[in-house]
Short mmCIF file of C-alpha atoms in Angstrom, two decimals:
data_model
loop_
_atom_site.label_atom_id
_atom_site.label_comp_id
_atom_site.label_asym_id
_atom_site.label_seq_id
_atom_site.Cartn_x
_atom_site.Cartn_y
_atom_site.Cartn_z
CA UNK A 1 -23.85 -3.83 -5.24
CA UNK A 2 -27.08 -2.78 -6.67
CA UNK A 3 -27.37 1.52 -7.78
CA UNK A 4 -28.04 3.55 -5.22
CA UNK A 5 -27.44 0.54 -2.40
CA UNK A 6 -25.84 0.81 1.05
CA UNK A 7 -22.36 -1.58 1.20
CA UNK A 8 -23.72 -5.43 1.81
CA UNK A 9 -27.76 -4.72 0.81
CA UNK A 10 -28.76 -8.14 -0.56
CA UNK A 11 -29.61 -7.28 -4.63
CA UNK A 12 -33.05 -9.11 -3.67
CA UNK A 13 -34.26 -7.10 -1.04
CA UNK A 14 -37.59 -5.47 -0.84
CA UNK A 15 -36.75 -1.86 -0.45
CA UNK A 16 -34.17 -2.54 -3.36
CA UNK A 17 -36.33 -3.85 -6.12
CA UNK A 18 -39.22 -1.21 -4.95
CA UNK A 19 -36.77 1.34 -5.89
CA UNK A 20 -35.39 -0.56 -9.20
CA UNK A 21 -39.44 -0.87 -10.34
CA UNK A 22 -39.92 2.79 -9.48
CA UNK A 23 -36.62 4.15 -11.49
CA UNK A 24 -37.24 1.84 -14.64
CA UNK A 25 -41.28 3.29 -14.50
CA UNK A 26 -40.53 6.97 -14.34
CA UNK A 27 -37.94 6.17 -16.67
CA UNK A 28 -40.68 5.30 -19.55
CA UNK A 29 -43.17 7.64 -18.26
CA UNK A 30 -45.52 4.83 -17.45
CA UNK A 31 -48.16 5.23 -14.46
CA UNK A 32 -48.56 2.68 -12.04
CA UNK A 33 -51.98 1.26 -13.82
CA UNK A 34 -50.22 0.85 -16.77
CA UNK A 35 -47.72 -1.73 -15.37
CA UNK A 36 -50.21 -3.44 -13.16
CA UNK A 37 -52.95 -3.90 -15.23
CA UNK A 38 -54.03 -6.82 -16.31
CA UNK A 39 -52.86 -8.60 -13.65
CA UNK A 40 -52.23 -6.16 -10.80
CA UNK A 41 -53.40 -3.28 -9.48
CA UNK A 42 -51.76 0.61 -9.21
CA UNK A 43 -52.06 -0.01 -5.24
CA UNK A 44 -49.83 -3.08 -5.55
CA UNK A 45 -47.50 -1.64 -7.34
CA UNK A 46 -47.30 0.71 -4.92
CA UNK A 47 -46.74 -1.03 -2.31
CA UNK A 48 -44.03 -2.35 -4.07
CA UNK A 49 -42.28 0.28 -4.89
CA UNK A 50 -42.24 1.90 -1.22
CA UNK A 51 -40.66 -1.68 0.01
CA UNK A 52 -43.52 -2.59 1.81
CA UNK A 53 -43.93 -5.90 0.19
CA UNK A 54 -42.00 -8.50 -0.78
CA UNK A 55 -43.29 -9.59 -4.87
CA UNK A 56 -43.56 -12.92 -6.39
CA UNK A 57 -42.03 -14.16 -8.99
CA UNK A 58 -44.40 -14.28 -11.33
CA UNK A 59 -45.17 -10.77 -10.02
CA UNK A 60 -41.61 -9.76 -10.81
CA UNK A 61 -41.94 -11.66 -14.35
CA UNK A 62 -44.93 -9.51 -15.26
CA UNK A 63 -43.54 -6.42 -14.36
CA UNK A 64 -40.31 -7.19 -15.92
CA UNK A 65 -42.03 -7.80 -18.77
CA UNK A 66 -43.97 -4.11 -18.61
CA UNK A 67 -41.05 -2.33 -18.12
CA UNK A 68 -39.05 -4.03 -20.97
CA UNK A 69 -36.49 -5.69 -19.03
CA UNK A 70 -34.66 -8.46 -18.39
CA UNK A 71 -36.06 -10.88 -15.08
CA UNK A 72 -32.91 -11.16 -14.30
CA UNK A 73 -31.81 -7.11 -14.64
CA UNK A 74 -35.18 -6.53 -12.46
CA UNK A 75 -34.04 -8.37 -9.90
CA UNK A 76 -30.63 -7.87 -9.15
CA UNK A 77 -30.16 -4.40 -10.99
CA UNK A 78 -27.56 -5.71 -13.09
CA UNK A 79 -28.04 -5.06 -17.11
CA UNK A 80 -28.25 -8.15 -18.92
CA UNK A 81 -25.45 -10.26 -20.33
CA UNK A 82 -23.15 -8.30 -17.66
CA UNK A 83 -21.50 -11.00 -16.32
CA UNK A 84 -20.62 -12.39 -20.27
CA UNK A 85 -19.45 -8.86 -20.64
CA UNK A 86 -17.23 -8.89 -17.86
CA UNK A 87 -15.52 -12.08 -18.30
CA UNK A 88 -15.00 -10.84 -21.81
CA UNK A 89 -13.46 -7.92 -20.52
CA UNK A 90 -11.16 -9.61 -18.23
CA UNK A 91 -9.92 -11.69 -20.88
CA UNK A 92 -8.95 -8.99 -23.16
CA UNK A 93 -7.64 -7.45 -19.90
CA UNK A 94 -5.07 -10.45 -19.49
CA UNK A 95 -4.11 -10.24 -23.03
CA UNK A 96 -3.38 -6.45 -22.43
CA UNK A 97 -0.87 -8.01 -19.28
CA UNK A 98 0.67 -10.80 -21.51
CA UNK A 99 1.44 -7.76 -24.33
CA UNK A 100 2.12 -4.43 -22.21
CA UNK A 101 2.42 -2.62 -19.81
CA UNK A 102 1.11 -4.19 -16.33
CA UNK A 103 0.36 -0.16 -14.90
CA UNK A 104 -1.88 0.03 -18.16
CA UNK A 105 -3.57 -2.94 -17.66
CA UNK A 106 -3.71 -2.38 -14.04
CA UNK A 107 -6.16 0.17 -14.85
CA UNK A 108 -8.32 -1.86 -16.54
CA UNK A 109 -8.59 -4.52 -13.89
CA UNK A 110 -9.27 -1.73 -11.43
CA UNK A 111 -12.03 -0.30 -13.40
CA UNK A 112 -13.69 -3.71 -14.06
CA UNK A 113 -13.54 -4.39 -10.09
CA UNK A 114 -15.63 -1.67 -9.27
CA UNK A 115 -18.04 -2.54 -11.91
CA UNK A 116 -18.33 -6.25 -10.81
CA UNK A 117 -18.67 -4.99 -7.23
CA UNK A 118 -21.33 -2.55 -8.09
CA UNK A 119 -23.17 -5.51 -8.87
CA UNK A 120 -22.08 -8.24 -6.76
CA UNK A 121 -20.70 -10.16 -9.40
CA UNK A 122 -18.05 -12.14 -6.79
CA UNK A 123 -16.13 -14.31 -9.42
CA UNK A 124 -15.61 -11.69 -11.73
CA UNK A 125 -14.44 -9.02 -8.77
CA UNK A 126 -12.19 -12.43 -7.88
CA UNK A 127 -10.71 -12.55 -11.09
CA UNK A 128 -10.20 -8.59 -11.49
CA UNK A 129 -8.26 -8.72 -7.99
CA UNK A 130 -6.14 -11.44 -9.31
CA UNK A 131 -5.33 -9.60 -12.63
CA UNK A 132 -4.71 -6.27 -10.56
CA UNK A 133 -2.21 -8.45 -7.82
CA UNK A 134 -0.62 -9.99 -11.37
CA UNK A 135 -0.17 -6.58 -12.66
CA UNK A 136 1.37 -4.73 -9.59
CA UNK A 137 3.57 -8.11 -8.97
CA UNK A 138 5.45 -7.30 -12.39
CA UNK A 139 5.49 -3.65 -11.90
CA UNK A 140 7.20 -4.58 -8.54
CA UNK A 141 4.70 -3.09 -6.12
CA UNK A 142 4.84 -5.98 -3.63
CA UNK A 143 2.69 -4.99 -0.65
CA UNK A 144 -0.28 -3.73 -2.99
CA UNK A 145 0.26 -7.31 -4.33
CA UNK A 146 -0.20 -9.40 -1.50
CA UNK A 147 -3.24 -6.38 -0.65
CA UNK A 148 -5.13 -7.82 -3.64
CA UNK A 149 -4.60 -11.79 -3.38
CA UNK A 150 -5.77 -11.99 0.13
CA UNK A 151 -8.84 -9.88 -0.87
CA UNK A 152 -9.19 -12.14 -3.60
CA UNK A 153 -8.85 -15.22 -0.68
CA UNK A 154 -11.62 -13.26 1.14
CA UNK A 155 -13.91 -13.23 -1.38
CA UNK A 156 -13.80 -16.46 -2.23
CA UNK A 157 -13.69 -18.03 1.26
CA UNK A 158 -16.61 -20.16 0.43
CA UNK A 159 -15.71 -22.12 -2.36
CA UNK A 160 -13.64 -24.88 -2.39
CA UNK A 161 -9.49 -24.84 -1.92
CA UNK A 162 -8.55 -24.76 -5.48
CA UNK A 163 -10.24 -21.81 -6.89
CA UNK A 164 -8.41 -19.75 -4.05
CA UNK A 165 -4.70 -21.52 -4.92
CA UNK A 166 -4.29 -18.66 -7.67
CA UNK A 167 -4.44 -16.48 -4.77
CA UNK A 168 -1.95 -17.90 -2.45
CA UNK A 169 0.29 -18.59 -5.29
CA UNK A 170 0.53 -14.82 -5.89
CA UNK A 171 0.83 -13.89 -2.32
CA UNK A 172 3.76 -16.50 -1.89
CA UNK A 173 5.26 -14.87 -5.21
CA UNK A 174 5.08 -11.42 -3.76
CA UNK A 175 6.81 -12.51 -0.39
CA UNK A 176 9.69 -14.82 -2.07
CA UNK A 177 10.10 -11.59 -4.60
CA UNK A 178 10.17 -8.98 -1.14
CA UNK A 179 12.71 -12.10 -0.22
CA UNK A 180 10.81 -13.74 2.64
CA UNK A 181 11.61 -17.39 1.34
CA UNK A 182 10.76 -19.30 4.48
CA UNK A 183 7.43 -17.37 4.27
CA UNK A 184 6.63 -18.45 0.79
CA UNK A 185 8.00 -22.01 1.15
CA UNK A 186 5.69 -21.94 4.34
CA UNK A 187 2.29 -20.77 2.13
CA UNK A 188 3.19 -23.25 -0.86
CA UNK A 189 3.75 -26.28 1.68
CA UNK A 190 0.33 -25.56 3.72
CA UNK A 191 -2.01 -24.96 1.22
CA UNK A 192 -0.42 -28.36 -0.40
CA UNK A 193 -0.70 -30.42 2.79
CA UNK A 194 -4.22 -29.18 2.97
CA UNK A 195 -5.37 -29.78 -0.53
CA UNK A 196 -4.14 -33.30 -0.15
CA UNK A 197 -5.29 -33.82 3.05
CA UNK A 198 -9.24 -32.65 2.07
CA UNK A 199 -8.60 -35.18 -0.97
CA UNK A 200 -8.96 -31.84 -3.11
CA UNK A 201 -6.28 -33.48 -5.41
CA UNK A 202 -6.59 -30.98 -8.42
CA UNK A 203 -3.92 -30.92 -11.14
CA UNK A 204 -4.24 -28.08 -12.11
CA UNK A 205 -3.60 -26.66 -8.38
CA UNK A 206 -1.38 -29.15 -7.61
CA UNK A 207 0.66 -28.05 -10.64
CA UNK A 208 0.42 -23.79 -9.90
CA UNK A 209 1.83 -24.69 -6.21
CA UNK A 210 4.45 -27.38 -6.79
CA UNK A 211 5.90 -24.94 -9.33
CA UNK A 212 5.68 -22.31 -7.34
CA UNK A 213 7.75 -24.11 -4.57
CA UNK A 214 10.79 -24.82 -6.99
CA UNK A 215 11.98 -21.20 -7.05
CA UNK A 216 12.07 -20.73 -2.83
CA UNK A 217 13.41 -23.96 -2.06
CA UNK A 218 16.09 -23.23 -4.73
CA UNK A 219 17.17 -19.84 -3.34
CA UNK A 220 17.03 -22.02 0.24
CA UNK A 221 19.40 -24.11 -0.99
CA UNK A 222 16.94 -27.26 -0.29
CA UNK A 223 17.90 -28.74 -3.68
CA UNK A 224 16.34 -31.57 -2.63
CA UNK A 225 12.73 -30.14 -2.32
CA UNK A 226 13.36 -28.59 -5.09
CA UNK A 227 13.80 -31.86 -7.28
CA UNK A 228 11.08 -33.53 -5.87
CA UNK A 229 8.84 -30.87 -6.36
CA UNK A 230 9.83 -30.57 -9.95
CA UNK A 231 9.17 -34.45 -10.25
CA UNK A 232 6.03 -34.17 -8.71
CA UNK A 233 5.25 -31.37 -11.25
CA UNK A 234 5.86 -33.35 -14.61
CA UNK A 235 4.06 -36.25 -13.31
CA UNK A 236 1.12 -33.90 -13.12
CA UNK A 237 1.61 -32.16 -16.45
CA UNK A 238 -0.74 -35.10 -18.24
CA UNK A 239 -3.29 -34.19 -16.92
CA UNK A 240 -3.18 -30.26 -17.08
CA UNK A 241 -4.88 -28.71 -20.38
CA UNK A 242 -4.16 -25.62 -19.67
CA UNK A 243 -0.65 -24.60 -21.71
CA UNK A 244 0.36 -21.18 -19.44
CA UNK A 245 0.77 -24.03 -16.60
CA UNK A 246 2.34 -26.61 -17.97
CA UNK A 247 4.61 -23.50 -19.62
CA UNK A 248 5.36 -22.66 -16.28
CA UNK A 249 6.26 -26.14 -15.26
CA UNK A 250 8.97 -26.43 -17.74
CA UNK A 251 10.53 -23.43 -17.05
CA UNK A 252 10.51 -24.40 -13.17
CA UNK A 253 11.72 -27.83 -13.86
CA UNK A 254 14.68 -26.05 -15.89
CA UNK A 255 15.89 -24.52 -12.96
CA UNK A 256 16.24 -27.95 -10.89
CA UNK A 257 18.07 -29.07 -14.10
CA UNK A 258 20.88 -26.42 -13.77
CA UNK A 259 21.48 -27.18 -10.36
CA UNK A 260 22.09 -30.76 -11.30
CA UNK A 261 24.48 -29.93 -13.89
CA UNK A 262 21.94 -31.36 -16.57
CA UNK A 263 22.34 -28.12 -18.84
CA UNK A 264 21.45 -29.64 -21.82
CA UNK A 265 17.86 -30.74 -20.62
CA UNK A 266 17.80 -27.46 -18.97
CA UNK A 267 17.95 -25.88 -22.21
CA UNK A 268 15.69 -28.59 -23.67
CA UNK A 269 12.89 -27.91 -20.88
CA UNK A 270 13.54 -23.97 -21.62
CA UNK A 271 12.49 -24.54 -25.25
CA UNK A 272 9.39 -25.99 -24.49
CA UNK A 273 8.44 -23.51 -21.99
CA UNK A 274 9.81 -20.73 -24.73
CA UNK A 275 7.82 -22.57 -27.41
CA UNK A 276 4.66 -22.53 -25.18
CA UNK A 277 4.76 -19.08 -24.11
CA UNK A 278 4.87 -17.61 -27.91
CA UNK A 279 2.14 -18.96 -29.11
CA UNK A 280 0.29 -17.49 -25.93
CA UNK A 281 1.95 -14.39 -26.40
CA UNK A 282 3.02 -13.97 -23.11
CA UNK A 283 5.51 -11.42 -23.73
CA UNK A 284 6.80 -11.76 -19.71
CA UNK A 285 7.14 -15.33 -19.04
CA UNK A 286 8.91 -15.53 -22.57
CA UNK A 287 11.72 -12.56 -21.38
CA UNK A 288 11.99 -15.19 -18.03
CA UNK A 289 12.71 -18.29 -20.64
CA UNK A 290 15.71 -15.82 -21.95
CA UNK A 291 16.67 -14.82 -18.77
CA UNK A 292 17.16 -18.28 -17.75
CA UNK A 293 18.27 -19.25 -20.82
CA UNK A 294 21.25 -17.25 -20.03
CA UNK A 295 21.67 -18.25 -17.01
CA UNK A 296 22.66 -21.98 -18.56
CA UNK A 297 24.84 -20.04 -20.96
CA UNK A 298 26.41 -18.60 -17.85
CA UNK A 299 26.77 -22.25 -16.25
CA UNK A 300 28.27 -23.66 -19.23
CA UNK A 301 30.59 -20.97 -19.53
CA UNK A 302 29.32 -19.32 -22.62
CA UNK A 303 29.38 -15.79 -21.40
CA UNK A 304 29.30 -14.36 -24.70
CA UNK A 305 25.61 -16.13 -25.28
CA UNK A 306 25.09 -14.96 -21.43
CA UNK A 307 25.58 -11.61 -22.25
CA UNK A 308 23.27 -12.03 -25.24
CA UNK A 309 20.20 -13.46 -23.72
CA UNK A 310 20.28 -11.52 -20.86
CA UNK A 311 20.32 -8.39 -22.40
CA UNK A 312 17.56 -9.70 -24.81
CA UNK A 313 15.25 -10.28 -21.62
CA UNK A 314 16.22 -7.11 -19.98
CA UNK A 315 15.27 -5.23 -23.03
CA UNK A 316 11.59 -7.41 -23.07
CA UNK A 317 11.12 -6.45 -19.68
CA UNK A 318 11.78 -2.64 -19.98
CA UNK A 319 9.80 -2.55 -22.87
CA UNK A 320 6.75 -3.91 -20.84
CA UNK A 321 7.81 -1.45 -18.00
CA UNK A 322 8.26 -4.71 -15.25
CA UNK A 323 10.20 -2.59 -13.44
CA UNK A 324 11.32 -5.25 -10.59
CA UNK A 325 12.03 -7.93 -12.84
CA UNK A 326 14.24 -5.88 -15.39
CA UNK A 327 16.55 -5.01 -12.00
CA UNK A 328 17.09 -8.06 -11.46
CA UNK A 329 18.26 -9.57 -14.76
CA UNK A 330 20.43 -6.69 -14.62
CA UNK A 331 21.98 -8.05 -11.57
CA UNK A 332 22.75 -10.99 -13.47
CA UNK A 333 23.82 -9.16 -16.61
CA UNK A 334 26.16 -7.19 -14.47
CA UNK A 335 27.87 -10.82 -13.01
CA UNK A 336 28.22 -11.77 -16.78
CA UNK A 337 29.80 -8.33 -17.93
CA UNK A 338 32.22 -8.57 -14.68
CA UNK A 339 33.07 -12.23 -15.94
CA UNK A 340 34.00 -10.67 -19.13
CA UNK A 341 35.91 -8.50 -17.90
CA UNK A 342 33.48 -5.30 -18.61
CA UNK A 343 33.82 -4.17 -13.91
CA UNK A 344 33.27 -0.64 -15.36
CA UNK A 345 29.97 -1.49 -17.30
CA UNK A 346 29.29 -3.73 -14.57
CA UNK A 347 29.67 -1.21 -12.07
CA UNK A 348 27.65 1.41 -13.55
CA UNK A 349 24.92 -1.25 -14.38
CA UNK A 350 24.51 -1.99 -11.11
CA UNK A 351 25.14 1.55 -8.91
CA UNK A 352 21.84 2.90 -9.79
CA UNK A 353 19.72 0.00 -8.96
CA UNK A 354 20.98 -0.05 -4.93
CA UNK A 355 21.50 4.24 -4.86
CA UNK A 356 19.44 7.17 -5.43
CA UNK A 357 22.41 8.66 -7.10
CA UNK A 358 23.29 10.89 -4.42
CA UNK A 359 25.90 8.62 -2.64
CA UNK A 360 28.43 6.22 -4.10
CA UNK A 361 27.88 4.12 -1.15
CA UNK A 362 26.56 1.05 0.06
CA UNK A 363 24.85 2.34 2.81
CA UNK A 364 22.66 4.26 0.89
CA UNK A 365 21.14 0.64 -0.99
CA UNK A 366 17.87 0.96 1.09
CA UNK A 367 16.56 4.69 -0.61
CA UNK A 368 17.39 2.48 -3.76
CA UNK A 369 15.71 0.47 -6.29
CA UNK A 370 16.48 -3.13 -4.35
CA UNK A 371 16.78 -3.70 -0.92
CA UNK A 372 15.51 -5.44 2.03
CA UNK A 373 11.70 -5.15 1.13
CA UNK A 374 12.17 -5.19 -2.50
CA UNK A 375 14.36 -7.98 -4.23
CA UNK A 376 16.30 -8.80 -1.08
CA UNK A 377 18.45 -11.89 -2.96
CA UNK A 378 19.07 -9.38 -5.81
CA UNK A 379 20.19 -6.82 -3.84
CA UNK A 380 22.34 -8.94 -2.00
CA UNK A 381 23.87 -10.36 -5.60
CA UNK A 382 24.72 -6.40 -6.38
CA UNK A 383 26.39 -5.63 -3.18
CA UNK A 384 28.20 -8.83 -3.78
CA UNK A 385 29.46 -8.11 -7.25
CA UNK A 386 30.13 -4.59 -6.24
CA UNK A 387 32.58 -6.13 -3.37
CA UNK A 388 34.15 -7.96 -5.80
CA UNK A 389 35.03 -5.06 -8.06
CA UNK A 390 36.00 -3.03 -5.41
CA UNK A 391 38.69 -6.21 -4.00
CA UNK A 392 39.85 -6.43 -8.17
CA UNK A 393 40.70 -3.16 -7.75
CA UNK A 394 42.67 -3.46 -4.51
CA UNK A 395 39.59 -1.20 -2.59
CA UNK A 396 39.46 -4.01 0.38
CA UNK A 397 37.59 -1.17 2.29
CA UNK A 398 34.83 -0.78 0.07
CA UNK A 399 34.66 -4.65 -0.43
CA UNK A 400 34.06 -5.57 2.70
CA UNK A 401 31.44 -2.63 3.07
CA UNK A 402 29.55 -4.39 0.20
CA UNK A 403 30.02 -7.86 1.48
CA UNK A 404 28.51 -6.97 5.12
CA UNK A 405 24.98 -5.07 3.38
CA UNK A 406 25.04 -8.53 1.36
CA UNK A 407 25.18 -10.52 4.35
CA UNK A 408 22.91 -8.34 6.15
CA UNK A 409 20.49 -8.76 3.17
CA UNK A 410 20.84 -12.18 2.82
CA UNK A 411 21.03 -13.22 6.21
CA UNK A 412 17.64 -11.65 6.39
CA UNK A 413 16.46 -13.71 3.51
CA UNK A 414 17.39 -17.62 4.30
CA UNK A 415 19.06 -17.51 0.39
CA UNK A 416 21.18 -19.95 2.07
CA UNK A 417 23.44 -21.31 -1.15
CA UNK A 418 23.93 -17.29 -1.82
CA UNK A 419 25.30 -16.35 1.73
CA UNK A 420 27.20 -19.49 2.23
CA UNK A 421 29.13 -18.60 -1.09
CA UNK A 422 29.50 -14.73 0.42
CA UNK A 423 30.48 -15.59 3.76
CA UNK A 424 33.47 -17.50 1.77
CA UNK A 425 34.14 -13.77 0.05
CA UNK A 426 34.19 -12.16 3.52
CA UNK A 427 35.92 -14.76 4.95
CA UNK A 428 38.98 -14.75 2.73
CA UNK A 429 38.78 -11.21 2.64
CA UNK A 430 39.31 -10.53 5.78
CA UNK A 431 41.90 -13.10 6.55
CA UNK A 432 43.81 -11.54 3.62
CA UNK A 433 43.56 -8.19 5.64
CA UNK A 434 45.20 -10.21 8.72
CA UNK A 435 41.54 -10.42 10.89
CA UNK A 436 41.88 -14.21 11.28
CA UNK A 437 39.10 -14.40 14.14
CA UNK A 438 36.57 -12.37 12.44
CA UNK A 439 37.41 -14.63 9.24
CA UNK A 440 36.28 -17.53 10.85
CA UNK A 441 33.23 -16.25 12.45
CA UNK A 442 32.45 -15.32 8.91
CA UNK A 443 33.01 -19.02 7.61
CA UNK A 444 31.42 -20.57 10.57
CA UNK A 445 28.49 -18.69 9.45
CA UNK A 446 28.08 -19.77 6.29
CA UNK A 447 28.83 -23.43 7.49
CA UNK A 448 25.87 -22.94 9.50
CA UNK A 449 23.53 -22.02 6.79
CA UNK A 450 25.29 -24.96 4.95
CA UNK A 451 24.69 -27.67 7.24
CA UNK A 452 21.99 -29.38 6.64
CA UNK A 453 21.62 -29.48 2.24
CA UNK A 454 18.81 -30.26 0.41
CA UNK A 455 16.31 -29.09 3.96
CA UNK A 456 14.53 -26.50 5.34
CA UNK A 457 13.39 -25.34 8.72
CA UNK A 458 10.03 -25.44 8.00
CA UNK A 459 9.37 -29.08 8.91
CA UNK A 460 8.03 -32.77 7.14
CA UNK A 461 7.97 -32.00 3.38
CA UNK A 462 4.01 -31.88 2.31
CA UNK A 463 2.18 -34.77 1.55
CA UNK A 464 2.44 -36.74 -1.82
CA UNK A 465 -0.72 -36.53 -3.73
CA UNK A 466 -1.81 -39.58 -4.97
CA UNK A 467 -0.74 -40.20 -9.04
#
């Protein structure tokens, strides 16, 4: 928006240059004769500059010229090379994301927002909304997210499906992260069927959203999305230059790897991704590669190399103050350190990430770090862990308070693989505890979340793009 311009005055209009012509004049102490002549006269001028008349170019040229500015800056207000500026800007911007903190370079974004939208610049406002919703995604402010990727969709409703899939990808991050799977799944899967269907078959698209899909369908338990998405993905990776995706790919692919028991290409796929992501300095996605990395470690029964990667990608992630994400790896931790027989360390890991520290108990997980709108499958996994320390210890009370906020949480969540395994938990629990008809209300439940593997509720999988 041009200086001095009410909200949606086109930078071209009339009354808008008039008052740009007059600023820059007074500015150099120059009377109207002096910029008209030889080709104008001081009446025309004035004209102009009371927004009586609409000028030419070549008017605009020779006054441009007078004045000693830029055609350009004369018409649209905007200083020259701005726009160069600005996507400079933003670049160092992202590097200041990929290295630190995402509330500092939240700032930044901000800041170059409002100076693209003070001059209408719409791609570079775009791309200072995305970096802002990448920013408050790691710093786990999840509504504020999803604020600045549709905003971002809204500005650029004009252009064509794949410059928006950035967007949408970010939006369907920030609801699978508040733990609205089906939601995400349900963005991915349309914006998909739609790029196909338009023949808008970009790979580099294509690539961000098929990705993107893995981690939903996995927490859905529809493995068999999953895989196909991650096949779809690799076949795609040819013909993506840029490395962030295809770094992004690998470590997405990884995950359908674990779940087939292929470890060892898990790990291999990992490397690349790990491999990838340091020479981009990308200091995030690189503590994610660790994070999963002990995950396989985990799988494979390594808990001491567990324990070691995990706490090697929770320290990453606290150092770049991504608040959400370091929670949840210490979720994870915590399953490792119980595994190892550490249910103190674990317990105390875990306590302050569901409580504000005034109560010991479960019901006070929603004033906590994780809950239902924040995190809802980690949450779940700490209420699930804590039940299991508490049965260890012979607290069956406490246990089964733990495993009912898990099922509430996951329930809530469709993390169907996660609630079938806790409805087992509760199930045997309270069976144990004599309640044989609330037992199997607890396993018919998470037969029933169980029933049909590998699917989802959402419908036909999306169209195949052609390869």
């Amino acid at each position: 928006m041009a200086e001095n311009s009410p909200e949606g005055a086109r930078l071209d209009d009339p009354a808008e240059i008039g008052r740009r012509v007059l600023r820059l004049r007074t500015e150099r102490g120059l009377t109207q004769r002096q910029v008209a002549e030889p080709a104008y006269t001081p009446a025309y001028v004035s004209t102009l500059e009371s927004g009586k008349v609409r000028p030419s170019e070549a008017a605009l040229r020779h006054l441009a010229e007078r004045l000693g500015v830029g055609y350009e800056e004369l018409v649209t207000g905007r200083p020259a090379h701005l726009a160069t500026d600005l996507r400079l800007r933003l670049t160092d911007a992202r590097r200041a994301l990929a290295t630190g903190a995402p509330e500092d370079a939240a700032a930044v974004f901000r800041a170059l927002h409002d100076e693209a939208a003070e001059h209408a610049l719409v791609a570079e406002r775009a791309a200072a909304l995305q970096g802002l919703g990448d920013c408050l995604l790691e710093s786990g402010e999840l509504h504020p997210a999803r604020e600045a990727f549709a905003a971002v969709e809204r500005l650029l409703a004009d252009e064509p499906l794949p410059r928006r899939v950035p967007a949408i990808r970010g939006r369907a991050t920030a609801h699978l992260l508040t733990g609205e799977l089906r939601y995400a799944c349900y963005l991915l899967e349309t914006t998909l069927d739609e790029l196909n269907a338009s023949g808008l078959h970009d790979p580099d698209a294509l690539l961000l959203l098929y990705t993107a899909s893995i981690a939903p369908y996995m927490d859905m338990g529809a493995h068999a999305r999953a895989a196909h998405a991650a096949e779809l993905a690799l076949a795609l990776a040819p013909r993506v230059s840029d490395p962030a995706l295809v770094a992004g790919m690998h470590r997405g692919v990884a995950r359908t790897l674990i779940a087939e028991g292929r470890t060892a290409e898990a790990d291999a796929s990992l490397a690349k991704a790990q491999e990838l992501y340091q020479q981009l300095h990308i200091r995030t996605e690189l503590a994610h590669c660790h994070w999963m990395r002990g995950y396989v470690h985990a799988q494979d029964g390594d808990l001491e190399g567990a324990e070691s990667e995990l706490r090697t990608a929770r320290d990453m992630l606290a150092s770049k103050r991504a608040a959400l994400f370091t929670e949840q790896v210490e979720v994870e931790l915590a399953d490792v350190l119980r595994r190892r027989g550490k249910a103190h360390e674990a317990e105390a890991l875990l306590r302050p990430l569901l409580t504000s520290g005034a109560s010991d108990g479960p019901e006070e997980a929603a004033a906590g770090a994780l809950g239902a709108e924040r995190g809802a499958v980690h949450a779940g996994g700490a209420h699930r862990l804590l039940g299991l320390i508490a049965e260890e210890r012979g607290d069956t009370e406490t246990a089964e308070e733990h495993y009912c906020a898990a099922l509430s949480l996951l329930e809530r969540s469709s993390a169907a693989g996660d609630l079938a395994d806790l409805c087992r938990l509760l199930g045997d629990l309270l069976r144990r505890t004599g309640r044989v008809e609330a037992a199997l209300d607890a396993y018919r439940t998470g037969l029933g979340h169980r029933a049909a593997p590998g699917t989802t509720t959402l419908g036909p999988a999306p169209a195949t793009p052609p390869m």
